[in-house]
C-alpha atoms as one frame of an Amber mdcrd trajectory, in Angstrom:
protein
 -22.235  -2.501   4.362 -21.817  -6.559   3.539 -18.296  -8.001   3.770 -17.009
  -4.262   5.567 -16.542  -2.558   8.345 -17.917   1.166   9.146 -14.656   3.379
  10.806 -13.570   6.702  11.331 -16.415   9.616  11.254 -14.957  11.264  14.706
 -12.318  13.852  15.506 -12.663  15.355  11.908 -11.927  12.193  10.108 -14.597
  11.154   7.688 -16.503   7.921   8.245 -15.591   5.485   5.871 -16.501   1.498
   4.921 -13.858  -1.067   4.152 -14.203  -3.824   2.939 -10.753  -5.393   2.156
 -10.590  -8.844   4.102  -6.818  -7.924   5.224  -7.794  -5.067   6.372 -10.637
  -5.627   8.539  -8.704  -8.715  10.426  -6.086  -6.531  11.614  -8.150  -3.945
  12.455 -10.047  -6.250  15.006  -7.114  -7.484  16.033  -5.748  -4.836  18.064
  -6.677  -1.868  19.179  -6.207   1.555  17.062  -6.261   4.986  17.399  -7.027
   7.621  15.024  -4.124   9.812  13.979  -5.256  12.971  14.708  -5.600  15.159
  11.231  -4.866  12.355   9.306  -8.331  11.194   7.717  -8.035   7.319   7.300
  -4.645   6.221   9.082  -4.525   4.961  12.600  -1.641   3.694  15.085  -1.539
   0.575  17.153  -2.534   1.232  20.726  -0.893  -1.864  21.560   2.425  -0.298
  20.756   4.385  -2.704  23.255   2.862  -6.063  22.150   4.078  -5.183  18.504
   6.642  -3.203  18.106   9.185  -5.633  18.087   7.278  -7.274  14.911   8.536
  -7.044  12.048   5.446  -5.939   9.747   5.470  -9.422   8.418   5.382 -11.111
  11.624   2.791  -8.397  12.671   0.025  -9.719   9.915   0.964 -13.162  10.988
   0.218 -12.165  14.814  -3.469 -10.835  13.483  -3.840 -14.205  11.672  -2.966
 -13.409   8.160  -1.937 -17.330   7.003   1.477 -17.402   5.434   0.553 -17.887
   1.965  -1.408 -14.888   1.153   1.470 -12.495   3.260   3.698 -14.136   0.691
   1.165 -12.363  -2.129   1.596  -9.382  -0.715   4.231  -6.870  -2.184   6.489
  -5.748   0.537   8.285  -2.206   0.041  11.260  -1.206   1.777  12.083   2.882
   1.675  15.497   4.635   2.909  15.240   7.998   2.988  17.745  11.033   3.057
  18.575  11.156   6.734  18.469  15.314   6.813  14.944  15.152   5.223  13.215
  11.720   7.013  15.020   9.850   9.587  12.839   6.649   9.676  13.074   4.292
   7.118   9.532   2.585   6.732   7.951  -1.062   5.060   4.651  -0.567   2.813
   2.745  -3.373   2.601  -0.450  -2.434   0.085  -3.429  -5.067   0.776  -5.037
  -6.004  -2.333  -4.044  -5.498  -5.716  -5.480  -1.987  -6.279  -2.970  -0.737
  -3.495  -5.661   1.116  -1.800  -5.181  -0.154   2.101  -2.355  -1.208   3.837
   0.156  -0.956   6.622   2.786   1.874   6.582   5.729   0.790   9.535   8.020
   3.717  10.888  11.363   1.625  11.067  12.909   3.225  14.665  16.307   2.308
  15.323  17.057   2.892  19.623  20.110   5.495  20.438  21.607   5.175  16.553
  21.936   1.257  17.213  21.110  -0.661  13.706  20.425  -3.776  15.839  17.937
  -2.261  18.405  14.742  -2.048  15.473  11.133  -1.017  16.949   8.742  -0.595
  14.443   5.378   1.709  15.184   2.557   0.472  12.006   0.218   2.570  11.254
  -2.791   0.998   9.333  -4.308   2.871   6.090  -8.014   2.655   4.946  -8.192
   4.558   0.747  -8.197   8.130   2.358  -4.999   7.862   3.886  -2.884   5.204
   2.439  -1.739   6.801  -0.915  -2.485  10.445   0.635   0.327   9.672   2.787
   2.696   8.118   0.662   2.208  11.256  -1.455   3.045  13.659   1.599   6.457
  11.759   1.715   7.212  11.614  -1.655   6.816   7.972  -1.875   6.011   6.064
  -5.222   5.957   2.371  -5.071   8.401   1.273  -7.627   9.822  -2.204  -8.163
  13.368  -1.372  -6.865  11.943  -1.496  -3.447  10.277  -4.568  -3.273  11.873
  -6.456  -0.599  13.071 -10.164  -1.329  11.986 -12.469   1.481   9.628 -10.277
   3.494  11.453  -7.895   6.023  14.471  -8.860   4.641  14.121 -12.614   5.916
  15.134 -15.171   3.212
């Protein structure tokens, strides 16, 4: 298990080892809870201290420098409001797209200027699993210029 981390293997999810650098630094940087029948993803149980990040501003706040969030491929996906309220920001980790953050977009009492965001981090066995479930293929048109939207 060199260079990863050992997670998961409780409350039927299977135990897994990852080893992507981005991925192990924010998950020791807060504190996460499995999502129950969802093998592989996992919510921030310190909700309050990030909600109000934007998920760029959330991998700076685990320590992720500046330059390699700039690497990173930031998606941006609006759904159809009668079939998924939330919109929600993919970041994919490494190049192979296999880990990464998924953020819920939440927008308080149907004002667009009251934003929460709940992430949810992703190890393989849930990442593209749930991006399949919601019907979600990363294509280019969604790639956000100037992460969150920020220029």
């Amino acid at each position: 298990m060199e260079g990863g981390i050992s997670i998961g293997g409780t409350k039927g999810h299977i135990e897994e080892v990852v080893k992507d650098p981005i991925f192990i630094t924010t998950y020791n940087s807060f504190r996460w809870k499995m999502i129950p029948n969802c093998t592989g993803r996992y919510t921030c149980r310190d909700h309050k201290a990030v909600s109000h990040l934007t998920p760029t501003k959330f991998l700076e706040a685990v320590g992720i420098d500046s330059s390699t969030i700039a690497e990173l491929q930031q998606y941006y996906v609006v759904f159809d409001k009668e079939k998924r309220k939330d919109p929600i920001f993919v970041v994919a980790f490494a190049d192979d797209g296999l880990t990464g953050i998924i953020s819920y977009v939440k927008h308080q009492d149907n004002d667009e200027e009251s934003i929460s965001y709940v992430h949810t981090l992703n190890t393989a066995s849930g990442f593209q699993r749930k991006l399949e479930a919601i019907h979600v293929i990363l294509l280019d048109e969604y790639l956000v210029d100037g992460h969150d939207g920020e220029d």
